[in-house]
Amino acid sequence: MENSLKDEEVLLLSLGDPSYFNILVDKYQIPFLRKVFGVIRNKEEAEDIVQETFVKIYTNARKFKKQEGIEFKSWAYKVLMNTSFTHYQKFKKIKGNLEYLDPVLYDDIPEHGSNDFSLASDAKREVSAVIAKMPEHLARVLKLYYLEDKSYRDICKEEKISTPALKMRLFRAKRLFEKLSTEM
């Protein structure tokens, strides 16, 4: 019976019986780890982010409202990416304006208070160079969603496109960004 339930139903059931939430954890833990590790490139940090994401999903379960075009999975991934972004922002405050998305840069982070900002400059230049190589419409949606943390609805209004079109653009933008960054 549990396997035939939709994620939204399992989430609602977990409010009365927390053991149901394990179904969602079992289903999403590995995909969440893959997603975060693909961005963060640090296993322990990725595990912390995924754990925090599940806590946020559970504590905010009552706020989730099934809407047209917004399923539990989309909402859960948005919580995951927002949590990842928050961790990234905290890291930037602690270690300066560095990209901790690349393990090579992560290993070479100067000690707090160091005047060595060359790594930060290099990382910013690399990210900017990759984005500059992308078509404007793809670069723009990537920046709006991941850097400015805008919702699908806001981006769709701003770009004058449908939600499915936005999802496709984001998918293509992420794929192109990964491809271009590995070529550099």
PDB file of C-alpha atoms in Angstrom:
ATOM      1  CA  MET A   1       0.000   0.000   0.000  1.00  0.00           C
ATOM      2  CA  GLU A   2       2.758   2.466   0.927  1.00  0.00           C
ATOM      3  CA  ASN A   3       4.352   2.130  -2.518  1.00  0.00           C
ATOM      4  CA  SER A   4       1.103   3.148  -4.224  1.00  0.00           C
ATOM      5  CA  LEU A   5       0.891   6.412  -2.291  1.00  0.00           C
ATOM      6  CA  LYS A   6       1.974   9.645  -3.914  1.00  0.00           C
ATOM      7  CA  ASP A   7       4.720  11.651  -2.237  1.00  0.00           C
ATOM      8  CA  GLU A   8       2.236  14.349  -1.255  1.00  0.00           C
ATOM      9  CA  GLU A   9       0.060  11.741   0.501  1.00  0.00           C
ATOM     10  CA  VAL A  10       3.052  10.260   2.314  1.00  0.00           C
ATOM     11  CA  LEU A  11       4.036  13.744   3.498  1.00  0.00           C
ATOM     12  CA  LEU A  12       0.540  14.325   4.900  1.00  0.00           C
ATOM     13  CA  LEU A  13       0.513  10.912   6.590  1.00  0.00           C
ATOM     14  CA  SER A  14       3.893  11.670   8.166  1.00  0.00           C
ATOM     15  CA  LEU A  15       2.309  14.561  10.063  1.00  0.00           C
ATOM     16  CA  GLY A  16       0.253  12.028  12.024  1.00  0.00           C
ATOM     17  CA  ASP A  17       2.797   9.219  12.014  1.00  0.00           C
ATOM     18  CA  PRO A  18       6.427  10.351  11.569  1.00  0.00           C
ATOM     19  CA  SER A  19       7.485   6.845  10.508  1.00  0.00           C
ATOM     20  CA  TYR A  20       5.900   7.548   7.103  1.00  0.00           C
ATOM     21  CA  PHE A  21       8.529  10.211   6.510  1.00  0.00           C
ATOM     22  CA  ASN A  22      11.116   7.416   6.210  1.00  0.00           C
ATOM     23  CA  ILE A  23       9.491   6.503   2.885  1.00  0.00           C
ATOM     24  CA  LEU A  24      10.401   9.928   1.520  1.00  0.00           C
ATOM     25  CA  VAL A  25      13.892   9.791   3.011  1.00  0.00           C
ATOM     26  CA  ASP A  26      14.496   6.363   1.452  1.00  0.00           C
ATOM     27  CA  LYS A  27      13.222   7.572  -1.909  1.00  0.00           C
ATOM     28  CA  TYR A  28      15.050  10.909  -2.086  1.00  0.00           C
ATOM     29  CA  GLN A  29      18.221  10.579  -0.005  1.00  0.00           C
ATOM     30  CA  ILE A  30      20.486   9.200  -2.744  1.00  0.00           C
ATOM     31  CA  PRO A  31      19.169  11.502  -5.513  1.00  0.00           C
ATOM     32  CA  PHE A  32      19.514  14.487  -3.148  1.00  0.00           C
ATOM     33  CA  LEU A  33      23.091  13.495  -2.275  1.00  0.00           C
ATOM     34  CA  ARG A  34      23.947  13.138  -5.966  1.00  0.00           C
ATOM     35  CA  LYS A  35      22.449  16.540  -6.747  1.00  0.00           C
ATOM     36  CA  VAL A  36      24.206  18.356  -3.898  1.00  0.00           C
ATOM     37  CA  PHE A  37      27.521  16.573  -4.387  1.00  0.00           C
ATOM     38  CA  GLY A  38      27.408  17.566  -8.066  1.00  0.00           C
ATOM     39  CA  VAL A  39      27.349  21.181  -6.927  1.00  0.00           C
ATOM     40  CA  ILE A  40      29.273  21.202  -3.639  1.00  0.00           C
ATOM     41  CA  ARG A  41      31.895  18.498  -4.312  1.00  0.00           C
ATOM     42  CA  ASN A  42      32.351  17.781  -0.607  1.00  0.00           C
ATOM     43  CA  LYS A  43      30.792  14.561   0.726  1.00  0.00           C
ATOM     44  CA  GLU A  44      30.436  15.589   4.371  1.00  0.00           C
ATOM     45  CA  GLU A  45      29.005  18.988   3.483  1.00  0.00           C
ATOM     46  CA  ALA A  46      26.597  17.360   1.009  1.00  0.00           C
ATOM     47  CA  GLU A  47      25.405  14.937   3.701  1.00  0.00           C
ATOM     48  CA  ASP A  48      24.848  17.826   6.141  1.00  0.00           C
ATOM     49  CA  ILE A  49      22.878  19.756   3.525  1.00  0.00           C
ATOM     50  CA  VAL A  50      20.690  16.750   2.696  1.00  0.00           C
ATOM     51  CA  GLN A  51      20.032  16.099   6.390  1.00  0.00           C
ATOM     52  CA  GLU A  52      19.090  19.733   6.959  1.00  0.00           C
ATOM     53  CA  THR A  53      16.860  19.618   3.869  1.00  0.00           C
ATOM     54  CA  PHE A  54      14.894  16.661   5.230  1.00  0.00           C
ATOM     55  CA  VAL A  55      14.447  18.470   8.549  1.00  0.00           C
ATOM     56  CA  LYS A  56      13.143  21.553   6.709  1.00  0.00           C
ATOM     57  CA  ILE A  57      10.799  19.468   4.550  1.00  0.00           C
ATOM     58  CA  TYR A  58       9.359  17.756   7.608  1.00  0.00           C
ATOM     59  CA  THR A  59       9.019  20.885   9.740  1.00  0.00           C
ATOM     60  CA  ASN A  60       7.432  22.803   6.846  1.00  0.00           C
ATOM     61  CA  ALA A  61       5.226  19.941   5.638  1.00  0.00           C
ATOM     62  CA  ARG A  62       2.035  21.774   6.602  1.00  0.00           C
ATOM     63  CA  LYS A  63       3.034  24.671   4.349  1.00  0.00           C
ATOM     64  CA  PHE A  64       3.227  22.465   1.247  1.00  0.00           C
ATOM     65  CA  LYS A  65       0.129  22.883  -0.890  1.00  0.00           C
ATOM     66  CA  LYS A  66      -0.269  20.792  -4.029  1.00  0.00           C
ATOM     67  CA  GLN A  67      -0.747  23.189  -6.922  1.00  0.00           C
ATOM     68  CA  GLU A  68      -0.927  22.754 -10.654  1.00  0.00           C
ATOM     69  CA  GLY A  69       2.600  22.336 -11.962  1.00  0.00           C
ATOM     70  CA  ILE A  70       4.107  22.092  -8.474  1.00  0.00           C
ATOM     71  CA  GLU A  71       4.545  18.583  -7.135  1.00  0.00           C
ATOM     72  CA  PHE A  72       6.216  17.475  -3.936  1.00  0.00           C
ATOM     73  CA  LYS A  73       9.353  16.522  -5.862  1.00  0.00           C
ATOM     74  CA  SER A  74       9.743  20.044  -7.311  1.00  0.00           C
ATOM     75  CA  TRP A  75       9.136  21.626  -3.921  1.00  0.00           C
ATOM     76  CA  ALA A  76      11.584  19.252  -2.211  1.00  0.00           C
ATOM     77  CA  TYR A  77      14.312  19.981  -4.765  1.00  0.00           C
ATOM     78  CA  LYS A  78      13.725  23.717  -4.346  1.00  0.00           C
ATOM     79  CA  VAL A  79      14.182  23.308  -0.568  1.00  0.00           C
ATOM     80  CA  LEU A  80      17.346  21.306  -1.275  1.00  0.00           C
ATOM     81  CA  MET A  81      18.814  23.932  -3.604  1.00  0.00           C
ATOM     82  CA  ASN A  82      17.898  26.794  -1.261  1.00  0.00           C
ATOM     83  CA  THR A  83      19.573  24.956   1.617  1.00  0.00           C
ATOM     84  CA  SER A  84      22.655  24.377  -0.554  1.00  0.00           C
ATOM     85  CA  PHE A  85      22.737  28.044  -1.487  1.00  0.00           C
ATOM     86  CA  THR A  86      22.436  29.072   2.187  1.00  0.00           C
ATOM     87  CA  HIS A  87      25.379  26.824   3.088  1.00  0.00           C
ATOM     88  CA  TYR A  88      27.358  28.306   0.222  1.00  0.00           C
ATOM     89  CA  GLN A  89      26.613  31.858   1.429  1.00  0.00           C
ATOM     90  CA  LYS A  90      27.735  30.965   4.970  1.00  0.00           C
ATOM     91  CA  PHE A  91      30.912  29.461   3.569  1.00  0.00           C
ATOM     92  CA  LYS A  92      31.606  32.621   1.570  1.00  0.00           C
ATOM     93  CA  LYS A  93      31.272  34.732   4.715  1.00  0.00           C
ATOM     94  CA  ILE A  94      33.698  32.506   6.605  1.00  0.00           C
ATOM     95  CA  LYS A  95      36.286  31.953   3.900  1.00  0.00           C
ATOM     96  CA  GLY A  96      35.826  35.022   1.742  1.00  0.00           C
ATOM     97  CA  ASN A  97      34.331  35.187  -1.701  1.00  0.00           C
ATOM     98  CA  LEU A  98      35.575  31.800  -2.884  1.00  0.00           C
ATOM     99  CA  GLU A  99      33.922  29.168  -4.986  1.00  0.00           C
ATOM    100  CA  TYR A 100      33.831  26.012  -2.930  1.00  0.00           C
ATOM    101  CA  LEU A 101      32.281  24.133  -5.759  1.00  0.00           C
ATOM    102  CA  ASP A 102      35.640  22.935  -7.068  1.00  0.00           C
ATOM    103  CA  PRO A 103      37.555  20.474  -4.864  1.00  0.00           C
ATOM    104  CA  VAL A 104      40.928  21.797  -6.056  1.00  0.00           C
ATOM    105  CA  LEU A 105      40.048  25.287  -4.859  1.00  0.00           C
ATOM    106  CA  TYR A 106      38.498  23.896  -1.689  1.00  0.00           C
ATOM    107  CA  ASP A 107      41.737  22.151  -0.701  1.00  0.00           C
ATOM    108  CA  ASP A 108      43.788  25.301  -1.297  1.00  0.00           C
ATOM    109  CA  ILE A 109      41.677  27.755   0.704  1.00  0.00           C
ATOM    110  CA  PRO A 110      43.906  30.217   2.528  1.00  0.00           C
ATOM    111  CA  GLU A 111      43.537  30.485   6.282  1.00  0.00           C
ATOM    112  CA  HIS A 112      41.020  32.991   7.616  1.00  0.00           C
ATOM    113  CA  GLY A 113      42.541  36.448   7.596  1.00  0.00           C
ATOM    114  CA  SER A 114      45.004  35.660   4.820  1.00  0.00           C
ATOM    115  CA  ASN A 115      45.572  38.291   2.154  1.00  0.00           C
ATOM    116  CA  ASP A 116      45.730  35.689  -0.628  1.00  0.00           C
ATOM    117  CA  PHE A 117      42.686  36.510  -2.728  1.00  0.00           C
ATOM    118  CA  SER A 118      44.061  35.111  -5.982  1.00  0.00           C
ATOM    119  CA  LEU A 119      41.984  31.928  -5.712  1.00  0.00           C
ATOM    120  CA  ALA A 120      38.803  33.917  -5.274  1.00  0.00           C
ATOM    121  CA  SER A 121      39.660  36.055  -8.267  1.00  0.00           C
ATOM    122  CA  ASP A 122      40.474  32.996 -10.361  1.00  0.00           C
ATOM    123  CA  ALA A 123      37.223  31.275  -9.420  1.00  0.00           C
ATOM    124  CA  LYS A 124      35.148  34.377 -10.151  1.00  0.00           C
ATOM    125  CA  ARG A 125      36.929  34.785 -13.487  1.00  0.00           C
ATOM    126  CA  GLU A 126      36.313  31.145 -14.392  1.00  0.00           C
ATOM    127  CA  VAL A 127      32.608  31.266 -13.540  1.00  0.00           C
ATOM    128  CA  SER A 128      32.220  34.580 -15.369  1.00  0.00           C
ATOM    129  CA  ALA A 129      34.087  33.200 -18.381  1.00  0.00           C
ATOM    130  CA  VAL A 130      31.829  30.152 -18.540  1.00  0.00           C
ATOM    131  CA  ILE A 131      28.670  32.247 -18.230  1.00  0.00           C
ATOM    132  CA  ALA A 132      29.972  34.673 -20.870  1.00  0.00           C
ATOM    133  CA  LYS A 133      30.289  31.785 -23.335  1.00  0.00           C
ATOM    134  CA  MET A 134      26.669  30.788 -22.829  1.00  0.00           C
ATOM    135  CA  PRO A 135      23.805  32.117 -24.934  1.00  0.00           C
ATOM    136  CA  GLU A 136      22.225  35.096 -23.159  1.00  0.00           C
ATOM    137  CA  HIS A 137      18.808  33.454 -22.611  1.00  0.00           C
ATOM    138  CA  LEU A 138      20.411  30.454 -20.871  1.00  0.00           C
ATOM    139  CA  ALA A 139      22.847  32.509 -18.801  1.00  0.00           C
ATOM    140  CA  ARG A 140      20.027  34.803 -17.693  1.00  0.00           C
ATOM    141  CA  VAL A 141      17.743  32.030 -16.349  1.00  0.00           C
ATOM    142  CA  LEU A 142      20.700  30.359 -14.637  1.00  0.00           C
ATOM    143  CA  LYS A 143      21.555  33.603 -12.820  1.00  0.00           C
ATOM    144  CA  LEU A 144      17.927  34.357 -11.927  1.00  0.00           C
ATOM    145  CA  TYR A 145      17.225  30.929 -10.470  1.00  0.00           C
ATOM    146  CA  TYR A 146      20.488  30.007  -8.749  1.00  0.00           C
ATOM    147  CA  LEU A 147      22.112  33.323  -7.907  1.00  0.00           C
ATOM    148  CA  GLU A 148      19.099  35.572  -7.355  1.00  0.00           C
ATOM    149  CA  ASP A 149      16.936  32.723  -5.975  1.00  0.00           C
ATOM    150  CA  LYS A 150      13.860  33.749  -7.941  1.00  0.00           C
ATOM    151  CA  SER A 151      10.868  31.427  -8.177  1.00  0.00           C
ATOM    152  CA  TYR A 152       9.735  29.743 -11.382  1.00  0.00           C
ATOM    153  CA  ARG A 153       6.701  32.006 -11.415  1.00  0.00           C
ATOM    154  CA  ASP A 154       8.789  35.198 -11.179  1.00  0.00           C
ATOM    155  CA  ILE A 155      11.231  34.055 -13.838  1.00  0.00           C
ATOM    156  CA  CYS A 156       8.403  33.006 -16.163  1.00  0.00           C
ATOM    157  CA  LYS A 157       6.850  36.461 -15.820  1.00  0.00           C
ATOM    158  CA  GLU A 158      10.154  38.240 -16.342  1.00  0.00           C
ATOM    159  CA  GLU A 159      11.177  36.091 -19.319  1.00  0.00           C
ATOM    160  CA  LYS A 160       7.614  35.851 -20.690  1.00  0.00           C
ATOM    161  CA  ILE A 161       7.800  32.053 -20.991  1.00  0.00           C
ATOM    162  CA  SER A 162       5.818  29.077 -19.677  1.00  0.00           C
ATOM    163  CA  THR A 163       6.919  26.930 -16.745  1.00  0.00           C
ATOM    164  CA  PRO A 164       7.790  23.929 -18.962  1.00  0.00           C
ATOM    165  CA  ALA A 165       9.863  26.234 -21.196  1.00  0.00           C
ATOM    166  CA  LEU A 166      11.702  27.554 -18.128  1.00  0.00           C
ATOM    167  CA  LYS A 167      12.395  24.044 -16.858  1.00  0.00           C
ATOM    168  CA  MET A 168      13.852  23.119 -20.244  1.00  0.00           C
ATOM    169  CA  ARG A 169      15.994  26.267 -20.341  1.00  0.00           C
ATOM    170  CA  LEU A 170      17.333  25.593 -16.849  1.00  0.00           C
ATOM    171  CA  PHE A 171      18.108  22.008 -17.779  1.00  0.00           C
ATOM    172  CA  ARG A 172      19.933  23.104 -20.929  1.00  0.00           C
ATOM    173  CA  ALA A 173      21.723  25.919 -19.092  1.00  0.00           C
ATOM    174  CA  LYS A 174      22.997  23.598 -16.341  1.00  0.00           C
ATOM    175  CA  ARG A 175      24.120  21.011 -18.880  1.00  0.00           C
ATOM    176  CA  LEU A 176      25.908  23.633 -20.980  1.00  0.00           C
ATOM    177  CA  PHE A 177      27.526  25.209 -17.899  1.00  0.00           C
ATOM    178  CA  GLU A 178      28.900  21.824 -16.822  1.00  0.00           C
ATOM    179  CA  LYS A 179      30.166  21.105 -20.336  1.00  0.00           C
ATOM    180  CA  LEU A 180      31.826  24.495 -20.762  1.00  0.00           C
ATOM    181  CA  SER A 181      33.384  24.439 -17.301  1.00  0.00           C
ATOM    182  CA  THR A 182      34.996  21.047 -17.921  1.00  0.00           C
ATOM    183  CA  GLU A 183      36.442  22.301 -21.218  1.00  0.00           C
ATOM    184  CA  MET A 184      38.233  25.200 -19.516  1.00  0.00           C
TER     185      MET A 184
END
